[in-house]
């Protein structure tokens, strides 16, 4: 325990109040895929989201009502969440700048929409990881509305899977969004296994 | 556009269906701080969460009803979200293994709880970034319940701020949780500014 206390003592410094702001880290860089009323595929990038339930497996994304994607999710009650890799971050950024109301973003970005097998929304086939989601909750918070999607399938490029068939964060290298800096970062070094490295502290419980 | 298309062409490979699972990346490693009915501070680590609204600034975390923290949030209608740095990942992992119902996790980890100024919950002072949150929505999804907290203040170590006074993801180096691998990773190289690097594709819109 002494080592831990010393380490903490070294890093304590002045606390600064930053006010009522969404300054938390890390955030994801996810691309939400939808069909509009005419059945045309669209995709927009969103950083306000996260996993929100294990059973049923669910993910949430929050969108402004003004976005084109918002109306599509409400109409179709479905969306996909697609995860780009670091080398596709320029495409993801573009999908967060332009609106599907004005242009065919997927055509301009050279991306391919494929109908999801389990929900009424398009997967973006070029991105290595996609979740097919059925809308199960809608929570109007304020400027943003939170959509909870039940994950009906996860579709991955075989090349990003580890030896256990799970998505490898090193192979996928998903862009991390730094909220206050409005910038993207890659994934760094391994820090160790979860539910394992903390066990050393349990000896102090006795 | 040709360069983008070629790059995408190179990485397309076999698609694999992984089923109904919470296999999305990246996820955060956040420590939720609460007071129990007796006013004792506790903290637990959660990876199911994200920002969910800009106005009012809000963050969501999802917890199982079985956790000790769940009852504390329902009772006090407040919580903090504390972000450790990579060199504190062992502490964060411990806070996700043990339960405050059984042990005084903060004492064992050598961490200091400080009453939040704006909500009825403790900040974990040793962690470099903390959000003080007032509960504004509770959504029972299934095994997990999603709590939306309005951010009443962000408190940061001065040492993790950039020249604009915003949290620097490189200085904070928050652990990223890899869901399917149950492992933590640090932050990697900069991939460029958001709402900027995608502008190059807008020339193709005309």
mmCIF file of C-alpha atoms in Angstrom:
data_model
loop_
_atom_site.group_PDB
_atom_site.id
_atom_site.type_symbol
_atom_site.label_atom_id
_atom_site.label_comp_id
_atom_site.label_asym_id
_atom_site.label_seq_id
_atom_site.Cartn_x
_atom_site.Cartn_y
_atom_site.Cartn_z
ATOM 1 C CA UNK A 1 0.000 0.000 0.000
ATOM 2 C CA UNK A 2 2.850 2.399 0.679
ATOM 3 C CA UNK A 3 3.838 2.500 -2.987
ATOM 4 C CA UNK A 4 0.323 3.441 -4.005
ATOM 5 C CA UNK A 5 0.104 6.227 -1.430
ATOM 6 C CA UNK A 6 3.441 7.674 -2.491
ATOM 7 C CA UNK A 7 2.454 7.612 -6.134
ATOM 8 C CA UNK A 8 -0.785 9.415 -5.397
ATOM 9 C CA UNK A 9 0.953 11.973 -3.247
ATOM 10 C CA UNK A 10 3.225 12.894 -6.119
ATOM 11 C CA UNK A 11 0.419 13.697 -8.512
ATOM 12 C CA UNK A 12 -1.884 15.736 -6.267
ATOM 13 C CA UNK A 13 -1.924 19.378 -7.313
ATOM 14 C CA UNK A 14 -4.186 22.457 -7.545
ATOM 15 C CA UNK A 15 -7.858 21.798 -8.325
ATOM 16 C CA UNK A 16 -9.565 24.069 -10.843
ATOM 17 C CA UNK A 17 -13.348 24.417 -11.348
ATOM 18 C CA UNK A 18 -14.225 24.388 -15.054
ATOM 19 C CA UNK A 19 -17.983 24.911 -14.697
ATOM 20 C CA UNK A 20 -21.013 23.175 -16.203
ATOM 21 C CA UNK A 21 -19.442 21.591 -19.278
ATOM 22 C CA UNK A 22 -19.293 18.211 -21.027
ATOM 23 C CA UNK A 23 -15.575 17.917 -20.311
ATOM 24 C CA UNK A 24 -15.135 14.203 -19.701
ATOM 25 C CA UNK A 25 -12.765 11.751 -21.350
ATOM 26 C CA UNK A 26 -12.583 9.520 -23.286
ATOM 27 C CA UNK A 27 -15.459 9.702 -25.783
ATOM 28 C CA UNK A 28 -15.965 7.450 -28.803
ATOM 29 C CA UNK A 29 -16.062 8.341 -32.508
ATOM 30 C CA UNK A 30 -19.051 6.406 -33.816
ATOM 31 C CA UNK A 31 -20.868 6.601 -37.147
ATOM 32 C CA UNK A 32 -24.659 6.218 -36.943
ATOM 33 C CA UNK A 33 -26.277 4.676 -40.030
ATOM 34 C CA UNK A 34 -29.958 5.194 -40.947
ATOM 35 C CA UNK A 35 -32.438 5.107 -43.822
ATOM 36 C CA UNK A 36 -34.492 8.239 -44.533
ATOM 37 C CA UNK A 37 -38.210 8.169 -45.407
ATOM 38 C CA UNK A 38 -37.354 7.417 -49.033
ATOM 39 C CA UNK A 39 -35.098 4.500 -48.082
ATOM 40 C CA UNK A 40 -31.877 6.344 -48.856
ATOM 41 C CA UNK A 41 -28.901 5.459 -46.644
ATOM 42 C CA UNK A 42 -27.171 8.134 -44.584
ATOM 43 C CA UNK A 43 -24.507 8.219 -41.886
ATOM 44 C CA UNK A 44 -23.450 10.774 -39.286
ATOM 45 C CA UNK A 45 -20.658 10.803 -36.741
ATOM 46 C CA UNK A 46 -21.535 11.064 -33.059
ATOM 47 C CA UNK A 47 -19.358 11.192 -29.939
ATOM 48 C CA UNK A 48 -22.160 11.338 -27.350
ATOM 49 C CA UNK A 49 -22.759 7.647 -26.655
ATOM 50 C CA UNK A 50 -21.819 4.504 -24.790
ATOM 51 C CA UNK A 51 -22.857 0.989 -23.876
ATOM 52 C CA UNK A 52 -25.824 1.186 -21.495
ATOM 53 C CA UNK A 53 -26.983 -2.365 -20.693
ATOM 54 C CA UNK A 54 -25.621 -5.919 -20.816
ATOM 55 C CA UNK A 55 -29.022 -7.733 -20.916
ATOM 56 C CA UNK A 56 -30.533 -6.899 -23.326
ATOM 57 C CA UNK A 57 -27.232 -5.783 -24.874
ATOM 58 C CA UNK A 58 -27.819 -2.089 -25.568
ATOM 59 C CA UNK A 59 -25.974 1.012 -26.677
ATOM 60 C CA UNK A 60 -27.046 4.642 -26.494
ATOM 61 C CA UNK A 61 -26.316 7.573 -28.772
ATOM 62 C CA UNK A 62 -27.533 11.137 -28.278
ATOM 63 C CA UNK A 63 -28.426 13.382 -31.207
ATOM 64 C CA UNK A 64 -29.788 16.884 -31.667
ATOM 65 C CA UNK A 65 -33.316 17.024 -33.026
ATOM 66 C CA UNK A 66 -32.018 19.278 -35.826
ATOM 67 C CA UNK A 67 -29.949 16.477 -37.364
ATOM 68 C CA UNK A 68 -31.186 14.568 -40.376
ATOM 69 C CA UNK A 69 -30.407 11.288 -38.624
ATOM 70 C CA UNK A 70 -32.700 12.143 -35.687
ATOM 71 C CA UNK A 71 -35.843 11.994 -37.833
ATOM 72 C CA UNK A 72 -34.689 8.808 -39.522
ATOM 73 C CA UNK A 73 -34.252 7.007 -36.171
ATOM 74 C CA UNK A 74 -37.673 8.162 -34.976
ATOM 75 C CA UNK A 75 -39.303 6.992 -38.247
ATOM 76 C CA UNK A 76 -37.543 3.666 -38.710
ATOM 77 C CA UNK A 77 -36.989 2.826 -35.029
ATOM 78 C CA UNK A 78 -33.588 1.426 -35.974
ATOM 79 C CA UNK A 79 -29.991 2.480 -36.510
ATOM 80 C CA UNK A 80 -26.516 1.031 -36.814
ATOM 81 C CA UNK A 81 -23.424 2.130 -34.914
ATOM 82 C CA UNK A 82 -20.294 1.752 -37.017
ATOM 83 C CA UNK A 83 -16.774 2.046 -35.659
ATOM 84 C CA UNK A 84 -14.074 3.344 -38.004
ATOM 85 C CA UNK A 85 -10.409 2.546 -37.563
ATOM 86 C CA UNK A 86 -7.816 5.266 -37.029
ATOM 87 C CA UNK A 87 -6.876 5.268 -40.721
ATOM 88 C CA UNK A 88 -10.517 6.159 -41.568
ATOM 89 C CA UNK A 89 -10.738 9.119 -39.192
ATOM 90 C CA UNK A 90 -10.850 11.658 -42.039
ATOM 91 C CA UNK A 91 -13.967 9.934 -43.416
ATOM 92 C CA UNK A 92 -15.569 9.869 -39.966
ATOM 93 C CA UNK A 93 -14.834 13.558 -39.480
ATOM 94 C CA UNK A 94 -16.425 14.391 -42.836
ATOM 95 C CA UNK A 95 -19.570 12.463 -41.850
ATOM 96 C CA UNK A 96 -19.789 14.715 -38.778
ATOM 97 C CA UNK A 97 -19.449 17.961 -40.748
ATOM 98 C CA UNK A 98 -21.832 17.545 -43.718
ATOM 99 C CA UNK A 99 -25.579 16.813 -43.485
ATOM 100 C CA UNK A 100 -27.448 14.078 -45.350
ATOM 101 C CA UNK A 101 -30.204 16.665 -45.842
ATOM 102 C CA UNK A 102 -27.949 18.500 -48.303
ATOM 103 C CA UNK A 103 -25.622 15.935 -49.879
ATOM 104 C CA UNK A 104 -25.143 12.202 -50.403
ATOM 105 C CA UNK A 105 -22.377 11.875 -47.851
ATOM 106 C CA UNK A 106 -21.781 8.167 -48.422
ATOM 107 C CA UNK A 107 -21.298 8.639 -52.169
ATOM 108 C CA UNK A 108 -18.939 11.560 -51.626
ATOM 109 C CA UNK A 109 -16.923 9.615 -49.061
ATOM 110 C CA UNK A 110 -16.848 6.555 -51.301
ATOM 111 C CA UNK A 111 -18.500 4.414 -48.619
ATOM 112 C CA UNK A 112 -20.806 1.450 -49.176
ATOM 113 C CA UNK A 113 -24.117 1.035 -47.307
ATOM 114 C CA UNK A 114 -25.373 -2.530 -46.910
ATOM 115 C CA UNK A 115 -28.821 -3.366 -45.486
ATOM 116 C CA UNK A 116 -28.490 -4.681 -41.941
ATOM 117 C CA UNK A 117 -29.800 -8.207 -41.581
ATOM 118 C CA UNK A 118 -31.727 -7.706 -38.332
ATOM 119 C CA UNK A 119 -32.932 -4.071 -38.319
ATOM 120 C CA UNK A 120 -34.247 -1.474 -40.774
ATOM 121 C CA UNK A 121 -30.995 0.461 -41.150
ATOM 122 C CA UNK A 122 -27.826 0.311 -43.261
ATOM 123 C CA UNK A 123 -24.448 -0.893 -42.049
ATOM 124 C CA UNK A 124 -21.439 1.006 -43.415
ATOM 125 C CA UNK A 125 -19.567 -1.928 -44.851
ATOM 126 C CA UNK A 126 -16.172 -0.201 -45.081
ATOM 127 C CA UNK A 127 -15.948 0.279 -41.316
ATOM 128 C CA UNK A 128 -14.563 -2.771 -39.517
ATOM 129 C CA UNK A 129 -17.160 -3.009 -36.717
ATOM 130 C CA UNK A 130 -20.933 -2.433 -36.911
ATOM 131 C CA UNK A 131 -23.794 -2.900 -34.449
ATOM 132 C CA UNK A 132 -27.349 -3.431 -35.679
ATOM 133 C CA UNK A 133 -29.677 -1.706 -33.207
ATOM 134 C CA UNK A 134 -33.445 -1.618 -32.671
ATOM 135 C CA UNK A 135 -34.736 1.500 -30.891
ATOM 136 C CA UNK A 136 -36.142 0.564 -27.453
ATOM 137 C CA UNK A 137 -36.070 3.864 -25.493
ATOM 138 C CA UNK A 138 -36.121 7.559 -26.402
ATOM 139 C CA UNK A 139 -35.255 10.079 -23.682
ATOM 140 C CA UNK A 140 -35.526 13.775 -24.485
ATOM 141 C CA UNK A 141 -32.911 15.408 -22.266
ATOM 142 C CA UNK A 142 -32.539 18.908 -23.704
ATOM 143 C CA UNK A 143 -30.631 19.917 -26.820
ATOM 144 C CA UNK A 144 -29.886 16.221 -27.287
ATOM 145 C CA UNK A 145 -32.220 13.232 -27.231
ATOM 146 C CA UNK A 146 -30.834 9.921 -26.021
ATOM 147 C CA UNK A 147 -31.706 6.882 -28.138
ATOM 148 C CA UNK A 148 -31.232 3.441 -26.586
ATOM 149 C CA UNK A 149 -30.751 0.712 -29.174
ATOM 150 C CA UNK A 150 -30.925 -2.980 -28.413
ATOM 151 C CA UNK A 151 -28.022 -4.683 -30.176
ATOM 152 C CA UNK A 152 -29.461 -7.345 -32.476
ATOM 153 C CA UNK A 153 -26.114 -8.281 -34.030
ATOM 154 C CA UNK A 154 -22.457 -7.241 -34.138
ATOM 155 C CA UNK A 155 -20.773 -7.547 -37.536
ATOM 156 C CA UNK A 156 -16.982 -7.357 -37.682
ATOM 157 C CA UNK A 157 -14.179 -7.638 -40.171
ATOM 158 C CA UNK A 158 -12.436 -10.942 -39.490
ATOM 159 C CA UNK A 159 -9.092 -9.096 -39.548
ATOM 160 C CA UNK A 160 -9.837 -7.117 -36.363
ATOM 161 C CA UNK A 161 -10.689 -10.163 -34.228
ATOM 162 C CA UNK A 162 -8.314 -11.582 -31.642
ATOM 163 C CA UNK A 163 -7.613 -15.296 -31.141
ATOM 164 C CA UNK A 164 -10.836 -15.608 -29.095
ATOM 165 C CA UNK A 165 -12.948 -14.096 -31.872
ATOM 166 C CA UNK A 166 -13.464 -10.811 -30.013
ATOM 167 C CA UNK A 167 -12.739 -7.335 -31.450
ATOM 168 C CA UNK A 168 -9.129 -6.441 -30.655
ATOM 169 C CA UNK A 169 -8.762 -2.786 -29.711
ATOM 170 C CA UNK A 170 -5.191 -2.770 -31.027
ATOM 171 C CA UNK A 171 -6.216 -4.229 -34.398
ATOM 172 C CA UNK A 172 -9.294 -1.985 -34.749
ATOM 173 C CA UNK A 173 -7.554 1.112 -33.324
ATOM 174 C CA UNK A 174 -10.787 3.116 -33.006
ATOM 175 C CA UNK A 175 -10.381 6.905 -32.886
ATOM 176 C CA UNK A 176 -10.968 8.347 -29.412
ATOM 177 C CA UNK A 177 -12.577 11.798 -29.338
ATOM 178 C CA UNK A 178 -11.137 14.375 -26.955
ATOM 179 C CA UNK A 179 -14.127 16.522 -26.114
ATOM 180 C CA UNK A 180 -12.576 19.735 -24.826
ATOM 181 C CA UNK A 181 -9.846 19.704 -27.454
ATOM 182 C CA UNK A 182 -12.106 18.680 -30.402
ATOM 183 C CA UNK A 183 -9.441 16.261 -31.587
ATOM 184 C CA UNK A 184 -9.022 12.555 -32.345
ATOM 185 C CA UNK A 185 -6.468 10.178 -30.840
ATOM 186 C CA UNK A 186 -5.514 6.553 -31.425
ATOM 187 C CA UNK A 187 -5.218 3.756 -28.884
ATOM 188 C CA UNK A 188 -2.018 3.484 -26.852
ATOM 189 C CA UNK A 189 -0.209 0.824 -24.879
ATOM 190 C CA UNK A 190 -1.859 -2.011 -22.945
ATOM 191 C CA UNK A 191 -2.354 -1.204 -19.246
ATOM 192 C CA UNK A 192 -3.279 -4.730 -18.184
ATOM 193 C CA UNK A 193 -6.276 -7.043 -17.771
ATOM 194 C CA UNK A 194 -9.494 -5.840 -16.118
ATOM 195 C CA UNK A 195 -10.868 -7.554 -12.976
ATOM 196 C CA UNK A 196 -7.293 -8.752 -12.427
ATOM 197 C CA UNK A 197 -4.695 -6.025 -11.851
ATOM 198 C CA UNK A 198 -6.742 -4.594 -8.957
ATOM 199 C CA UNK A 199 -6.674 -7.881 -7.052
ATOM 200 C CA UNK A 200 -3.313 -6.961 -5.529
ATOM 201 C CA UNK A 201 -5.157 -4.395 -3.391
ATOM 202 C CA UNK A 202 -7.501 -7.040 -1.983
ATOM 203 C CA UNK A 203 -4.711 -8.344 0.265
ATOM 204 C CA UNK A 204 -5.067 -5.049 2.160
ATOM 205 C CA UNK A 205 -8.740 -5.841 2.919
ATOM 206 C CA UNK A 206 -7.830 -8.386 5.593
ATOM 207 C CA UNK B 1 -10.972 10.773 -53.490
ATOM 208 C CA UNK B 2 -8.964 8.080 -55.244
ATOM 209 C CA UNK B 3 -6.560 7.761 -52.310
ATOM 210 C CA UNK B 4 -9.440 7.243 -49.902
ATOM 211 C CA UNK B 5 -11.067 4.603 -52.102
ATOM 212 C CA UNK B 6 -7.817 2.698 -52.486
ATOM 213 C CA UNK B 7 -7.218 2.771 -48.742
ATOM 214 C CA UNK B 8 -10.687 1.404 -48.077
ATOM 215 C CA UNK B 9 -10.314 -1.260 -50.741
ATOM 216 C CA UNK B 10 -7.210 -2.584 -49.045
ATOM 217 C CA UNK B 11 -8.868 -3.129 -45.692
ATOM 218 C CA UNK B 12 -12.140 -4.741 -46.789
ATOM 219 C CA UNK B 13 -12.224 -8.387 -45.789
ATOM 220 C CA UNK B 14 -14.549 -11.159 -44.564
ATOM 221 C CA UNK B 15 -17.446 -10.055 -42.351
ATOM 222 C CA UNK B 16 -18.214 -12.163 -39.286
ATOM 223 C CA UNK B 17 -21.456 -12.045 -37.250
ATOM 224 C CA UNK B 18 -20.698 -12.005 -33.522
ATOM 225 C CA UNK B 19 -24.286 -12.033 -32.254
ATOM 226 C CA UNK B 20 -26.172 -9.975 -29.668
ATOM 227 C CA UNK B 21 -23.269 -8.687 -27.575
ATOM 228 C CA UNK B 22 -21.978 -5.400 -26.156
ATOM 229 C CA UNK B 23 -18.897 -5.559 -28.369
ATOM 230 C CA UNK B 24 -18.294 -1.926 -29.210
ATOM 231 C CA UNK B 25 -15.166 0.159 -28.761
ATOM 232 C CA UNK B 26 -13.919 2.289 -27.147
ATOM 233 C CA UNK B 27 -15.479 2.406 -23.668
ATOM 234 C CA UNK B 28 -14.383 4.634 -20.781
ATOM 235 C CA UNK B 29 -13.040 3.653 -17.353
ATOM 236 C CA UNK B 30 -14.938 5.907 -14.972
ATOM 237 C CA UNK B 31 -15.212 5.850 -11.181
ATOM 238 C CA UNK B 32 -18.657 6.723 -9.791
ATOM 239 C CA UNK B 33 -18.623 8.378 -6.352
ATOM 240 C CA UNK B 34 -21.625 8.305 -3.972
ATOM 241 C CA UNK B 35 -22.647 8.616 -0.323
ATOM 242 C CA UNK B 36 -24.588 5.752 1.270
ATOM 243 C CA UNK B 37 -27.566 6.261 3.607
ATOM 244 C CA UNK B 38 -25.194 6.801 6.530
ATOM 245 C CA UNK B 39 -23.186 9.429 4.639
ATOM 246 C CA UNK B 40 -20.194 7.196 4.044
ATOM 247 C CA UNK B 41 -18.324 7.749 0.774
ATOM 248 C CA UNK B 42 -17.962 4.923 -1.745
ATOM 249 C CA UNK B 43 -16.704 4.571 -5.310
ATOM 250 C CA UNK B 44 -17.162 1.985 -8.047
ATOM 251 C CA UNK B 45 -15.720 1.673 -11.520
ATOM 252 C CA UNK B 46 -18.076 1.625 -14.499
ATOM 253 C CA UNK B 47 -17.443 1.320 -18.226
ATOM 254 C CA UNK B 48 -21.046 1.593 -19.411
ATOM 255 C CA UNK B 49 -21.418 5.352 -19.881
ATOM 256 C CA UNK B 50 -20.962 8.403 -22.063
ATOM 257 C CA UNK B 51 -21.837 12.038 -22.552
ATOM 258 C CA UNK B 52 -25.523 12.282 -23.481
ATOM 259 C CA UNK B 53 -26.456 15.971 -23.818
ATOM 260 C CA UNK B 54 -24.741 19.336 -24.369
ATOM 261 C CA UNK B 55 -27.522 21.562 -22.897
ATOM 262 C CA UNK B 56 -27.981 20.855 -20.048
ATOM 263 C CA UNK B 57 -24.504 19.278 -20.006
ATOM 264 C CA UNK B 58 -25.208 15.676 -19.035
ATOM 265 C CA UNK B 59 -23.478 12.347 -18.707
ATOM 266 C CA UNK B 60 -24.970 8.875 -18.330
ATOM 267 C CA UNK B 61 -23.728 5.814 -16.478
ATOM 268 C CA UNK B 62 -25.475 2.452 -16.325
ATOM 269 C CA UNK B 63 -25.345 0.255 -13.228
ATOM 270 C CA UNK B 64 -26.818 -3.065 -12.148
ATOM 271 C CA UNK B 65 -29.443 -2.788 -9.428
ATOM 272 C CA UNK B 66 -27.385 -5.269 -7.366
ATOM 273 C CA UNK B 67 -24.531 -2.792 -6.911
ATOM 274 C CA UNK B 68 -24.157 -0.821 -3.712
ATOM 275 C CA UNK B 69 -23.768 2.378 -5.725
ATOM 276 C CA UNK B 70 -27.183 1.905 -7.403
ATOM 277 C CA UNK B 71 -29.080 2.391 -4.150
ATOM 278 C CA UNK B 72 -26.929 5.354 -3.186
ATOM 279 C CA UNK B 73 -27.705 7.176 -6.456
ATOM 280 C CA UNK B 74 -31.445 6.506 -6.089
ATOM 281 C CA UNK B 75 -31.383 7.774 -2.457
ATOM 282 C CA UNK B 76 -29.185 10.830 -2.874
ATOM 283 C CA UNK B 77 -30.124 11.687 -6.474
ATOM 284 C CA UNK B 78 -26.491 12.626 -7.073
ATOM 285 C CA UNK B 79 -23.169 11.121 -8.059
ATOM 286 C CA UNK B 80 -19.734 12.106 -9.280
ATOM 287 C CA UNK B 81 -17.881 10.679 -12.262
ATOM 288 C CA UNK B 82 -14.135 10.600 -11.663
ATOM 289 C CA UNK B 83 -11.573 9.889 -14.367
ATOM 290 C CA UNK B 84 -8.337 8.203 -13.322
ATOM 291 C CA UNK B 85 -5.115 8.548 -15.267
ATOM 292 C CA UNK B 86 -3.351 5.535 -16.768
ATOM 293 C CA UNK B 87 -0.964 5.311 -13.810
ATOM 294 C CA UNK B 88 -3.990 4.868 -11.497
ATOM 295 C CA UNK B 89 -5.551 2.014 -13.483
ATOM 296 C CA UNK B 90 -4.785 -0.556 -10.783
ATOM 297 C CA UNK B 91 -6.793 1.506 -8.274
ATOM 298 C CA UNK B 92 -9.669 1.862 -10.736
ATOM 299 C CA UNK B 93 -9.673 -1.878 -11.383
ATOM 300 C CA UNK B 94 -9.820 -2.597 -7.645
ATOM 301 C CA UNK B 95 -12.811 -0.246 -7.279
ATOM 302 C CA UNK B 96 -14.586 -2.367 -9.915
ATOM 303 C CA UNK B 97 -13.864 -5.681 -8.174
ATOM 304 C CA UNK B 98 -14.713 -5.052 -4.493
ATOM 305 C CA UNK B 99 -18.098 -3.853 -3.152
ATOM 306 C CA UNK B 100 -18.643 -0.951 -0.767
ATOM 307 C CA UNK B 101 -21.252 -3.166 0.910
ATOM 308 C CA UNK B 102 -18.417 -5.355 2.256
ATOM 309 C CA UNK B 103 -15.353 -3.147 2.641
ATOM 310 C CA UNK B 104 -14.229 0.483 2.810
ATOM 311 C CA UNK B 105 -12.761 0.534 -0.673
ATOM 312 C CA UNK B 106 -11.522 4.112 -0.508
ATOM 313 C CA UNK B 107 -9.568 3.470 2.723
ATOM 314 C CA UNK B 108 -8.048 0.286 1.301
ATOM 315 C CA UNK B 109 -7.064 2.037 -1.927
ATOM 316 C CA UNK B 110 -5.675 5.017 0.005
ATOM 317 C CA UNK B 111 -8.009 7.408 -1.808
ATOM 318 C CA UNK B 112 -9.488 10.622 -0.426
ATOM 319 C CA UNK B 113 -13.192 11.504 -0.745
ATOM 320 C CA UNK B 114 -14.030 15.218 -0.683
ATOM 321 C CA UNK B 115 -17.617 16.517 -0.553
ATOM 322 C CA UNK B 116 -18.639 17.879 -3.945
ATOM 323 C CA UNK B 117 -19.516 21.554 -3.824
ATOM 324 C CA UNK B 118 -22.687 21.383 -5.955
ATOM 325 C CA UNK B 119 -24.233 17.936 -5.359
ATOM 326 C CA UNK B 120 -24.721 15.449 -2.512
ATOM 327 C CA UNK B 121 -21.875 13.114 -3.480
ATOM 328 C CA UNK B 122 -18.127 12.800 -2.899
ATOM 329 C CA UNK B 123 -15.433 13.604 -5.441
ATOM 330 C CA UNK B 124 -12.404 11.303 -5.398
ATOM 331 C CA UNK B 125 -9.740 13.928 -4.958
ATOM 332 C CA UNK B 126 -6.808 11.777 -6.118
ATOM 333 C CA UNK B 127 -8.253 11.388 -9.615
ATOM 334 C CA UNK B 128 -7.371 14.285 -11.917
ATOM 335 C CA UNK B 129 -10.840 14.932 -13.382
ATOM 336 C CA UNK B 130 -14.233 14.833 -11.623
ATOM 337 C CA UNK B 131 -17.775 15.725 -12.665
ATOM 338 C CA UNK B 132 -20.390 16.665 -10.080
ATOM 339 C CA UNK B 133 -23.737 15.314 -11.303
ATOM 340 C CA UNK B 134 -27.364 15.727 -10.213
ATOM 341 C CA UNK B 135 -29.653 12.851 -11.218
ATOM 342 C CA UNK B 136 -32.238 14.047 -13.773
ATOM 343 C CA UNK B 137 -33.411 10.815 -15.492
ATOM 344 C CA UNK B 138 -33.540 7.135 -14.537
ATOM 345 C CA UNK B 139 -34.211 4.605 -17.303
ATOM 346 C CA UNK B 140 -34.579 0.939 -16.357
ATOM 347 C CA UNK B 141 -33.369 -0.939 -19.418
ATOM 348 C CA UNK B 142 -32.862 -4.490 -18.175
ATOM 349 C CA UNK B 143 -29.979 -5.830 -16.112
ATOM 350 C CA UNK B 144 -28.645 -2.261 -16.106
ATOM 351 C CA UNK B 145 -30.399 0.992 -15.258
ATOM 352 C CA UNK B 146 -29.240 4.135 -17.030
ATOM 353 C CA UNK B 147 -28.764 7.206 -14.830
ATOM 354 C CA UNK B 148 -28.544 10.596 -16.531
ATOM 355 C CA UNK B 149 -26.698 13.167 -14.448
ATOM 356 C CA UNK B 150 -26.711 16.877 -15.175
ATOM 357 C CA UNK B 151 -23.141 18.145 -14.837
ATOM 358 C CA UNK B 152 -23.150 20.901 -12.206
ATOM 359 C CA UNK B 153 -19.361 21.367 -12.224
ATOM 360 C CA UNK B 154 -16.165 19.872 -13.623
ATOM 361 C CA UNK B 155 -13.184 19.863 -11.252
ATOM 362 C CA UNK B 156 -9.732 19.193 -12.701
ATOM 363 C CA UNK B 157 -6.125 19.038 -11.613
ATOM 364 C CA UNK B 158 -4.444 22.115 -13.040
ATOM 365 C CA UNK B 159 -1.630 19.875 -14.336
ATOM 366 C CA UNK B 160 -3.890 18.086 -16.879
ATOM 367 C CA UNK B 161 -5.157 21.282 -18.542
ATOM 368 C CA UNK B 162 -3.918 22.475 -21.917
ATOM 369 C CA UNK B 163 -3.039 26.075 -22.749
ATOM 370 C CA UNK B 164 -6.746 26.847 -23.284
ATOM 371 C CA UNK B 165 -7.683 25.534 -19.843
ATOM 372 C CA UNK B 166 -9.338 22.395 -21.227
ATOM 373 C CA UNK B 167 -8.519 18.810 -20.140
ATOM 374 C CA UNK B 168 -5.724 17.485 -22.341
ATOM 375 C CA UNK B 169 -6.246 13.839 -23.254
ATOM 376 C CA UNK B 170 -2.470 13.342 -23.536
ATOM 377 C CA UNK B 171 -1.816 14.817 -20.088
ATOM 378 C CA UNK B 172 -4.715 12.977 -18.428
ATOM 379 C CA UNK B 173 -4.135 9.726 -20.365
ATOM 380 C CA UNK B 174 -7.437 8.148 -19.245
ATOM 381 C CA UNK B 175 -7.594 4.343 -19.418
ATOM 382 C CA UNK B 176 -9.751 3.089 -22.294
ATOM 383 C CA UNK B 177 -11.664 -0.130 -21.592
ATOM 384 C CA UNK B 178 -11.682 -2.805 -24.287
ATOM 385 C CA UNK B 179 -15.015 -4.530 -23.747
ATOM 386 C CA UNK B 180 -14.547 -7.878 -25.463
ATOM 387 C CA UNK B 181 -10.984 -8.264 -24.217
ATOM 388 C CA UNK B 182 -11.659 -7.047 -20.635
ATOM 389 C CA UNK B 183 -8.458 -5.016 -20.737
ATOM 390 C CA UNK B 184 -7.306 -1.422 -20.325
ATOM 391 C CA UNK B 185 -5.333 0.660 -22.818
ATOM 392 C CA UNK B 186 -3.779 4.119 -22.790
ATOM 393 C CA UNK B 187 -4.220 6.933 -25.299
ATOM 394 C CA UNK B 188 -2.149 6.856 -28.482
ATOM 395 C CA UNK B 189 -1.005 9.315 -31.112
ATOM 396 C CA UNK B 190 -2.950 12.386 -32.259
ATOM 397 C CA UNK B 191 -5.044 11.753 -35.380
ATOM 398 C CA UNK B 192 -5.870 15.390 -36.060
ATOM 399 C CA UNK B 193 -8.454 18.085 -35.245
ATOM 400 C CA UNK B 194 -12.191 17.333 -35.371
ATOM 401 C CA UNK B 195 -14.525 19.290 -37.693
ATOM 402 C CA UNK B 196 -11.387 20.056 -39.700
ATOM 403 C CA UNK B 197 -9.628 17.036 -41.251
ATOM 404 C CA UNK B 198 -12.869 15.955 -42.973
ATOM 405 C CA UNK B 199 -13.193 19.269 -44.822
ATOM 406 C CA UNK B 200 -10.921 17.988 -47.589
ATOM 407 C CA UNK B 201 -13.787 15.718 -48.695
ATOM 408 C CA UNK B 202 -16.148 18.675 -49.066
ATOM 409 C CA UNK B 203 -14.431 19.679 -52.298
ATOM 410 C CA UNK B 204 -15.923 16.492 -53.781
ATOM 411 C CA UNK B 205 -19.443 17.757 -52.964
ATOM 412 C CA UNK B 206 -19.449 20.246 -55.859
#
